[in-house]
CSV table of C-alpha atoms (C1' of nucleotides) in Angstrom, one decimal:
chain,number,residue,atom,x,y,z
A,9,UNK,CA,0.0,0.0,0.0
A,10,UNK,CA,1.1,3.4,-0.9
A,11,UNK,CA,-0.5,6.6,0.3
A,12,UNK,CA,-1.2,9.2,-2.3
A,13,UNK,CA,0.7,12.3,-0.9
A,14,UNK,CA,-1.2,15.0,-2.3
A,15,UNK,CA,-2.7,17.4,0.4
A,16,UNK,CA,-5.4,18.9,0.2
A,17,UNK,CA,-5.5,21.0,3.0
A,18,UNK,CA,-7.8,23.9,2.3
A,19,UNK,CA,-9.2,25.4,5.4
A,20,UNK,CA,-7.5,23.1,7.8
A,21,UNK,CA,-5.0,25.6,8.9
A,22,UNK,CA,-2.7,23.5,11.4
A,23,UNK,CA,1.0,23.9,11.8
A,24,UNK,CA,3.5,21.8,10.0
A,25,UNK,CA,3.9,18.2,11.2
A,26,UNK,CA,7.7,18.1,10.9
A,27,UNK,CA,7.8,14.7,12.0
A,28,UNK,CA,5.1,13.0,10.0
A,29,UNK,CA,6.6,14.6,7.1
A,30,UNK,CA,9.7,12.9,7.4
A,31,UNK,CA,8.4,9.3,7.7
A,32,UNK,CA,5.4,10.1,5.1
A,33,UNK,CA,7.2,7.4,2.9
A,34,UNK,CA,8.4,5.6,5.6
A,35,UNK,CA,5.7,2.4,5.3
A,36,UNK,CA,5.2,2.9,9.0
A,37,UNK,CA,1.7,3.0,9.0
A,38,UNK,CA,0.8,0.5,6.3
A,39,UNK,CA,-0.3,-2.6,8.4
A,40,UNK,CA,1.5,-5.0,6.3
A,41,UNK,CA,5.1,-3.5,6.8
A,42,UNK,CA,7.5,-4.5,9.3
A,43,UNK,CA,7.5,-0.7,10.7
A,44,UNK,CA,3.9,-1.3,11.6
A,45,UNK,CA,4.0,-4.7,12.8
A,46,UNK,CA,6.6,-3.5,15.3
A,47,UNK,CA,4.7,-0.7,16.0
A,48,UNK,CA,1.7,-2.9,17.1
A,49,UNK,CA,4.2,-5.1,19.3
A,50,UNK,CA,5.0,-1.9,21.6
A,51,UNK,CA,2.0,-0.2,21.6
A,52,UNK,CA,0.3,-2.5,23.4
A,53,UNK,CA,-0.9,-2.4,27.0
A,54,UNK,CA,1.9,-4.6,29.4
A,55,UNK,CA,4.9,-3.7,27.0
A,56,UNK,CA,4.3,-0.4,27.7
A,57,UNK,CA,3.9,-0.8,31.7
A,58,UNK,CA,7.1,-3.2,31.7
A,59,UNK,CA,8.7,-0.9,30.1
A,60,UNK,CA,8.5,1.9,31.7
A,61,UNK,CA,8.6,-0.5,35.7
A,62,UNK,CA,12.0,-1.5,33.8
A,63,UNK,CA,13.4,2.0,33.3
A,64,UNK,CA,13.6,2.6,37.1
A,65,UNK,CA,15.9,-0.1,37.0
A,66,UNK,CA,16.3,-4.0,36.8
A,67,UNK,CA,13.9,-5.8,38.3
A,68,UNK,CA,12.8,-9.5,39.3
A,69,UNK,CA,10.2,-11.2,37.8
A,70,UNK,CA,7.8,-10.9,41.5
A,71,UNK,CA,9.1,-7.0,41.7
A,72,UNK,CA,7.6,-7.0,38.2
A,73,UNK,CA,4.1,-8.9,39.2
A,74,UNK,CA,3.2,-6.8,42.0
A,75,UNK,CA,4.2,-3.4,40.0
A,76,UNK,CA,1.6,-4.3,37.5
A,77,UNK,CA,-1.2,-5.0,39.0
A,78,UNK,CA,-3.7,-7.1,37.9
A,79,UNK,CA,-1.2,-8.7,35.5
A,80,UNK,CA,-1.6,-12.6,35.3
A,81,UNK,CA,1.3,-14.5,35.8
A,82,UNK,CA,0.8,-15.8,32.1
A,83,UNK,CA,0.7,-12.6,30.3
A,84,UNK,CA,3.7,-11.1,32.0
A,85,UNK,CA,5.8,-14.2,30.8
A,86,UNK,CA,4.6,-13.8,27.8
A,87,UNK,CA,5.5,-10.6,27.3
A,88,UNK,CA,8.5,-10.5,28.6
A,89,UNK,CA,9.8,-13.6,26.4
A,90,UNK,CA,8.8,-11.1,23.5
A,91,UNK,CA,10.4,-8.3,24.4
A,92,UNK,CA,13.4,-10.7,25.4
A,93,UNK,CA,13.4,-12.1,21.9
A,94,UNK,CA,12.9,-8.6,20.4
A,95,UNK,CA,16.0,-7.0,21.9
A,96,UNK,CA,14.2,-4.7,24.5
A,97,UNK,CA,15.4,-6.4,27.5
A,98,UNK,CA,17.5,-8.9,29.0
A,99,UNK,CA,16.8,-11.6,31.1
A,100,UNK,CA,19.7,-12.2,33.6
A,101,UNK,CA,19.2,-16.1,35.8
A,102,UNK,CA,20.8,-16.6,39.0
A,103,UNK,CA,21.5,-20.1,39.6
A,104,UNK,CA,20.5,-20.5,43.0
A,105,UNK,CA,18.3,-21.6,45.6
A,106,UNK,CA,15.6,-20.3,45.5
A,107,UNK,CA,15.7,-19.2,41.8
A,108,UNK,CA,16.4,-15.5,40.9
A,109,UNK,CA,15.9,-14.0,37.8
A,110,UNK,CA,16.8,-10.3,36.8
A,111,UNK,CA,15.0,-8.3,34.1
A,112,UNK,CA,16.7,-5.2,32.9
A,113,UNK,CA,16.3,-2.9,29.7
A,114,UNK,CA,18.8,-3.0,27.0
A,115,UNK,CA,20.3,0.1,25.1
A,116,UNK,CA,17.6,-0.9,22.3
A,117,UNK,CA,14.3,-1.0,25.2
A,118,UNK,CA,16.1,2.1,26.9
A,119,UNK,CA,15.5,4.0,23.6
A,120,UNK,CA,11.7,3.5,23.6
A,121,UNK,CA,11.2,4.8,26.9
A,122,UNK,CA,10.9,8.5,25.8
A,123,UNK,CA,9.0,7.5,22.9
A,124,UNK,CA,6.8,6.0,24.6
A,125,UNK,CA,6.7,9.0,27.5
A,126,UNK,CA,5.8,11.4,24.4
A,127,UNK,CA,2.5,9.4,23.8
A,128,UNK,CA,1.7,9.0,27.8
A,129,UNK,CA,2.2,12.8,28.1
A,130,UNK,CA,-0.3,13.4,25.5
A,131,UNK,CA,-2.6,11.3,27.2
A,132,UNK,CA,-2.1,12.6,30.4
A,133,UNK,CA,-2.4,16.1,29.5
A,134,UNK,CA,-5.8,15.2,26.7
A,135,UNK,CA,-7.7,12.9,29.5
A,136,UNK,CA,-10.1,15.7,30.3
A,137,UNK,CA,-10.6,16.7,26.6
A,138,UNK,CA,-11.5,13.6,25.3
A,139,UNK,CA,-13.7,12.6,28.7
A,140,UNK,CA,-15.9,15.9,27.5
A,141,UNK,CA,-16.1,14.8,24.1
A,142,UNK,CA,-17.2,11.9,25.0
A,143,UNK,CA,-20.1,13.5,27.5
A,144,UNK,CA,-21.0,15.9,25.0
A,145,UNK,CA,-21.4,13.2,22.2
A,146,UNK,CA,-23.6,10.9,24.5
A,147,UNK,CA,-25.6,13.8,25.4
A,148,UNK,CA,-26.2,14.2,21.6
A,149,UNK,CA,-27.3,10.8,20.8
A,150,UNK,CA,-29.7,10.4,24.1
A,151,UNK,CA,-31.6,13.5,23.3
A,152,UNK,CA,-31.9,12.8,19.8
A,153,UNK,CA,-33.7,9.3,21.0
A,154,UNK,CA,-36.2,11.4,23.2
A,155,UNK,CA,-37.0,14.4,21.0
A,156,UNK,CA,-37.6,12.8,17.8
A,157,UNK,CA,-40.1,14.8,16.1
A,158,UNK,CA,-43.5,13.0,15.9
B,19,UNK,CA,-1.2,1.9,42.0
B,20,UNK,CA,2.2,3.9,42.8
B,21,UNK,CA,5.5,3.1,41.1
B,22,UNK,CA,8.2,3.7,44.1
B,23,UNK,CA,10.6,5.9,42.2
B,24,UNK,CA,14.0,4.6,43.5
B,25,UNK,CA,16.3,4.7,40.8
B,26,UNK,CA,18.9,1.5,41.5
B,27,UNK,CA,20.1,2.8,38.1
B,28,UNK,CA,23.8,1.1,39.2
B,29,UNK,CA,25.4,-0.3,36.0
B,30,UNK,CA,22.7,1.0,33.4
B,31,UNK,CA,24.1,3.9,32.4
B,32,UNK,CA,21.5,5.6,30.3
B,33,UNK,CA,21.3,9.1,29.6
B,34,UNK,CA,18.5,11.0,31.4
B,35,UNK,CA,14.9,10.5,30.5
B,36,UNK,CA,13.5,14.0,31.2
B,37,UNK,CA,9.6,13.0,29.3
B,38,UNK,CA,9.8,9.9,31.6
B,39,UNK,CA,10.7,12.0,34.7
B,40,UNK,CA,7.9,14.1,34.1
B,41,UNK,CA,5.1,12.2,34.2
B,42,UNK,CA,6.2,9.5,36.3
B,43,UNK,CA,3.6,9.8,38.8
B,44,UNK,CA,0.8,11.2,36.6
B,45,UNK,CA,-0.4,7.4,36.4
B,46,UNK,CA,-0.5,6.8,32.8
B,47,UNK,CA,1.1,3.3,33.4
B,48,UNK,CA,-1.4,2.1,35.5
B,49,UNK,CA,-3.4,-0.1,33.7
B,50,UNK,CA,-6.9,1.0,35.5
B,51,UNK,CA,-6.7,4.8,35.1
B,52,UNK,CA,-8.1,6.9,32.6
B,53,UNK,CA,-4.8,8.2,31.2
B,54,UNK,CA,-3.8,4.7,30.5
B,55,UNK,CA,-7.0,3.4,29.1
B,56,UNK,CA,-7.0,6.4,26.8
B,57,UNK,CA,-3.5,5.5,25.9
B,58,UNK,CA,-4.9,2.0,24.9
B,59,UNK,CA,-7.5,3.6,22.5
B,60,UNK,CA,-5.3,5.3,20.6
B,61,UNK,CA,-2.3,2.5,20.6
B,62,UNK,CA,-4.6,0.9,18.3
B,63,UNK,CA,-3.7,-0.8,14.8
B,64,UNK,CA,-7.1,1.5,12.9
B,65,UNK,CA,-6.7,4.0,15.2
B,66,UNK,CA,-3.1,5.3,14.0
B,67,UNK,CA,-3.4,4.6,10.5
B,68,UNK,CA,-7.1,6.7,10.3
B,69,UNK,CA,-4.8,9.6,12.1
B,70,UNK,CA,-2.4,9.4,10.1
B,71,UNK,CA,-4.8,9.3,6.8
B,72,UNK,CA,-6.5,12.6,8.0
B,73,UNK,CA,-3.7,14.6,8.1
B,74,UNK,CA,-3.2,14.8,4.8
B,75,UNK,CA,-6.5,16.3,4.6
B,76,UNK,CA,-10.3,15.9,5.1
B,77,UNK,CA,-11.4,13.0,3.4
B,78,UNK,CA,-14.7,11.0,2.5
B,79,UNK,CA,-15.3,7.7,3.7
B,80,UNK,CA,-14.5,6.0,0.4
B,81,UNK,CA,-11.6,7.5,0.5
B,82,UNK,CA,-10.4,6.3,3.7
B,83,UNK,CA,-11.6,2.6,2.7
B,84,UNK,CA,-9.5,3.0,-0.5
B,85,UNK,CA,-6.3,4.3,1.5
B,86,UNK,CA,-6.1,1.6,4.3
B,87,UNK,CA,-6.0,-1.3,2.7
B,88,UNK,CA,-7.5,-4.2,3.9
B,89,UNK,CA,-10.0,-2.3,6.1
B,90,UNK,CA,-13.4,-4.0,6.2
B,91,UNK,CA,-16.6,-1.3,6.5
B,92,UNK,CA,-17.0,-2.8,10.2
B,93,UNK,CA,-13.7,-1.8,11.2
B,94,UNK,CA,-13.7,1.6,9.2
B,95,UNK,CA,-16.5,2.8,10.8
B,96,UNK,CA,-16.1,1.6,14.4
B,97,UNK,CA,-13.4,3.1,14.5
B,98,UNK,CA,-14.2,6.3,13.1
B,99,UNK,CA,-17.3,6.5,15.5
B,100,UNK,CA,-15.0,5.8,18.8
B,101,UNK,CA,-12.4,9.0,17.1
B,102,UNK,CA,-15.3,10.8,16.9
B,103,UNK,CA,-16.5,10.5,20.0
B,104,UNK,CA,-13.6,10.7,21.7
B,105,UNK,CA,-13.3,14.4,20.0
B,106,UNK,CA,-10.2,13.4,17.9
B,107,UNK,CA,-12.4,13.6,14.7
B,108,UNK,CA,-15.2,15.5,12.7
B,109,UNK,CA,-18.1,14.1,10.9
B,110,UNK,CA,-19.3,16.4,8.9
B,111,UNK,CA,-22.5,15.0,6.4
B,112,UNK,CA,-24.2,16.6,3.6
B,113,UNK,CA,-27.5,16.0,2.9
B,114,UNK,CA,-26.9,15.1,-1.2
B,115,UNK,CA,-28.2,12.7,-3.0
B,116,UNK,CA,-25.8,10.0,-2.7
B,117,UNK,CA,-24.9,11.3,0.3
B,118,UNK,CA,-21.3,12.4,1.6
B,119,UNK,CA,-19.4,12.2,4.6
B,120,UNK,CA,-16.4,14.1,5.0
B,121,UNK,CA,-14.0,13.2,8.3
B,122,UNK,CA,-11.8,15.6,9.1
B,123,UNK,CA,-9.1,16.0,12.3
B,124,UNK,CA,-10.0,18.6,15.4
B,125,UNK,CA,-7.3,20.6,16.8
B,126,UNK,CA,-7.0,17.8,19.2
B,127,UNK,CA,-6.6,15.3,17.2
B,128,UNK,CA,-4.0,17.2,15.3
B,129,UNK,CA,-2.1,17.1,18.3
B,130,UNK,CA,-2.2,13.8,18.3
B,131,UNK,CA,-0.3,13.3,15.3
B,132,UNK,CA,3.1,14.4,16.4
B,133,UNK,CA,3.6,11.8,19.5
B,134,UNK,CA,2.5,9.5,16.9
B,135,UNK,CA,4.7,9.9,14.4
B,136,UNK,CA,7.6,9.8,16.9
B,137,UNK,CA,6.6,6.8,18.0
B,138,UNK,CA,6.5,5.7,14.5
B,139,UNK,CA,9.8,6.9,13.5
B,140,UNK,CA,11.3,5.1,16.7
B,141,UNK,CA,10.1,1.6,15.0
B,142,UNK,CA,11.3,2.8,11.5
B,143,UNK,CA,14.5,3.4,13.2
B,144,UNK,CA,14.9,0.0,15.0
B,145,UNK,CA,13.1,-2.6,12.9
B,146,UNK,CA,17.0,-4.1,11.8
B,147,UNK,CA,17.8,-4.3,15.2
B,148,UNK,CA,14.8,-6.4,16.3
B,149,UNK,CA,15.0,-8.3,13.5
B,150,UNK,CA,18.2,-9.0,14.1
B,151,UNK,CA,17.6,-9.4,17.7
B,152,UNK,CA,14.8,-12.2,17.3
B,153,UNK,CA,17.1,-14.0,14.7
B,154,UNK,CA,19.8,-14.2,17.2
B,155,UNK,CA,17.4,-15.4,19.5
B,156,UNK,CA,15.9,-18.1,17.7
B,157,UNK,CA,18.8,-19.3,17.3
B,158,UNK,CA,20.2,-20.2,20.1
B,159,UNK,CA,17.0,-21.5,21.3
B,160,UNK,CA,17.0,-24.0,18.8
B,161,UNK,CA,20.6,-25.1,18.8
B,162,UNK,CA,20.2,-25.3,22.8
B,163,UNK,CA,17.5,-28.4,21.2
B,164,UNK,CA,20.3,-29.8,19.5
B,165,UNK,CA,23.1,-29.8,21.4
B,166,UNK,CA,21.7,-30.4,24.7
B,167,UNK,CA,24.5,-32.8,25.9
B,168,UNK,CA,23.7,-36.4,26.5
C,26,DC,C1',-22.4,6.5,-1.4
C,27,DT,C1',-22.3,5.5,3.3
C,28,DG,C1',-23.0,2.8,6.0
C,29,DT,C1',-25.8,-1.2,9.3
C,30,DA,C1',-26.8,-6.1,10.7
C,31,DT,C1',-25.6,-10.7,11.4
C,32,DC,C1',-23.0,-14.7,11.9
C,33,DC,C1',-19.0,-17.0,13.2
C,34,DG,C1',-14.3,-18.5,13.9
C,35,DC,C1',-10.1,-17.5,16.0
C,36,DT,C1',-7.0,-15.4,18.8
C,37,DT,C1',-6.3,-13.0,23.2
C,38,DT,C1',-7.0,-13.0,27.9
C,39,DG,C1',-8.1,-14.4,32.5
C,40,DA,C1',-8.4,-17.6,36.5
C,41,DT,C1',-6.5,-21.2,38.6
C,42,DA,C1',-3.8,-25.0,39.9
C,43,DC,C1',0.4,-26.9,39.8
C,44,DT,C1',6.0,-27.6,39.5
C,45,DG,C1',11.4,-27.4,39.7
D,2,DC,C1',10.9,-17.8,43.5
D,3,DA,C1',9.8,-18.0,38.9
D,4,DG,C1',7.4,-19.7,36.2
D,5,DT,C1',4.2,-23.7,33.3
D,6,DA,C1',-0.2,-26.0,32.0
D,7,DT,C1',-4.9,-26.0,31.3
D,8,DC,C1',-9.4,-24.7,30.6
D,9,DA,C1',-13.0,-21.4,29.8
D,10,DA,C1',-14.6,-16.6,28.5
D,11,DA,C1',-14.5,-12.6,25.8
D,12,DG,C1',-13.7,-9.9,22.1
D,13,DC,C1',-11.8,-8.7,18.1
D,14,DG,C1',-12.1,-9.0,13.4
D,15,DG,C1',-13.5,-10.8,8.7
D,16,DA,C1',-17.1,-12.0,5.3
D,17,DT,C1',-21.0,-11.3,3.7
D,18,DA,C1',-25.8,-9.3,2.8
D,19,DC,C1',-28.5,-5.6,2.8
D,20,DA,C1',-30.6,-0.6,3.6
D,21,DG,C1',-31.4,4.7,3.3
DNA sequence: CTGTATCCGCTTTGATACTG
DNA sequence: CAGTATCAAAGCGGATACAG
């Protein structure tokens, strides 16, 4: 797939988007690429809270589990084998008794953390925005179910 | 939730991650608060690539269907409802005979395009390395199947 | 043209119990 | 402690068919 570049941006007057500009032709955002595949991978939920647990330092697997709550036992394994495998973080064992096992991100996971801080500020600082929007559109819809005109 | 924010940053030595600093304690990583749930939303596969369609310009439905490939009508229009709703997007219809729906971006969902593309340009940037990473790992996995002695 | 409605399979996820 | 195994539940998501 291959977007069409033209813009037509008539009365949309928004600033320049620098960055979007410069990975236009990227692929990125065509599902079938690799750029977006991988892009799916971090995006989701637990990457994103191990992640960030991980940037305040190495951590063990239970340190991990009661960080993020609610996480079953299954899913954080499973995510953190896939981040293991994709080069975000490293999984250090300890041979003893009782088993100890170190998480910790690499130079690769440590440069997604302020990526990934961009999109949480955005979110943080939008909550209220988007939580009116959402009122306001309900509003819309309910009243439009009650005042229907004969 | 509360992430304790000692730092045991001992042997990592990473450079400073100022974003990550600031909104450490604004709770988007907390799976059950609003700021992360909202994070979730827009994380999502659609969601990105209808963003990223729009800020080329206002488009018609059609148009959108043609442009992400592989998009089926359910999909399409879920997800433009839950944008719209969310105040990210405008609907705007004309009462013409056939009719015709043009979606635009709000101001706030301009805004939204920036963090994306960052984190867009971060997988761009890495997909060799996680490639690479996940072949190495592989690897070793299976020639740990082989080898295991006796 | 711009959707809506329905069915249905398949992956994802959650809960729980168990093991080296 | 650090996981694995198993089963069940839920939800996405695709493929139609059709409507205003």
């Amino acid at each position: 797939m291959t977007f069409n570049l033209d813009r037509n941006r008539g009365e949309l007057n928004y600033p320049p988007q620098p960055a979007l500009d410069r990975i236009a032709n990227m692929g990125v955002f065509d599902t079938s690429c690799e750029g977006h595949q991988l892009l799916e991978k971090i995006a989701n939920k637990w990457t994103i809270l191990i992640i960030y647990a991980l940037t305040q330092g190495k951590k063990r697997y239970t340190g991990l589990k009661q960080q993020i709550v609610d996480i079953s036992p299954k899913m954080l394994v499973q995510n953190l084998r896939n981040l293991e495998r994709s080069g975000l973080i490293e999984r250090k064992v300890f041979p003893s008794v009782p088993p100890r096992v170190e998480y910790s991100l690499t130079p690769l996971g440590e440069s997604l953390a302020e990526p990934l801080a961009v999109l949480g500020e955005w979110a943080y600082q939008h909550i209220k925005d988007v939580n009116l929007a959402i009122e306001k559109y309900d509003n819309n819809s309910k009243s439009e179910d009650f005042w229907e005109p004969k």
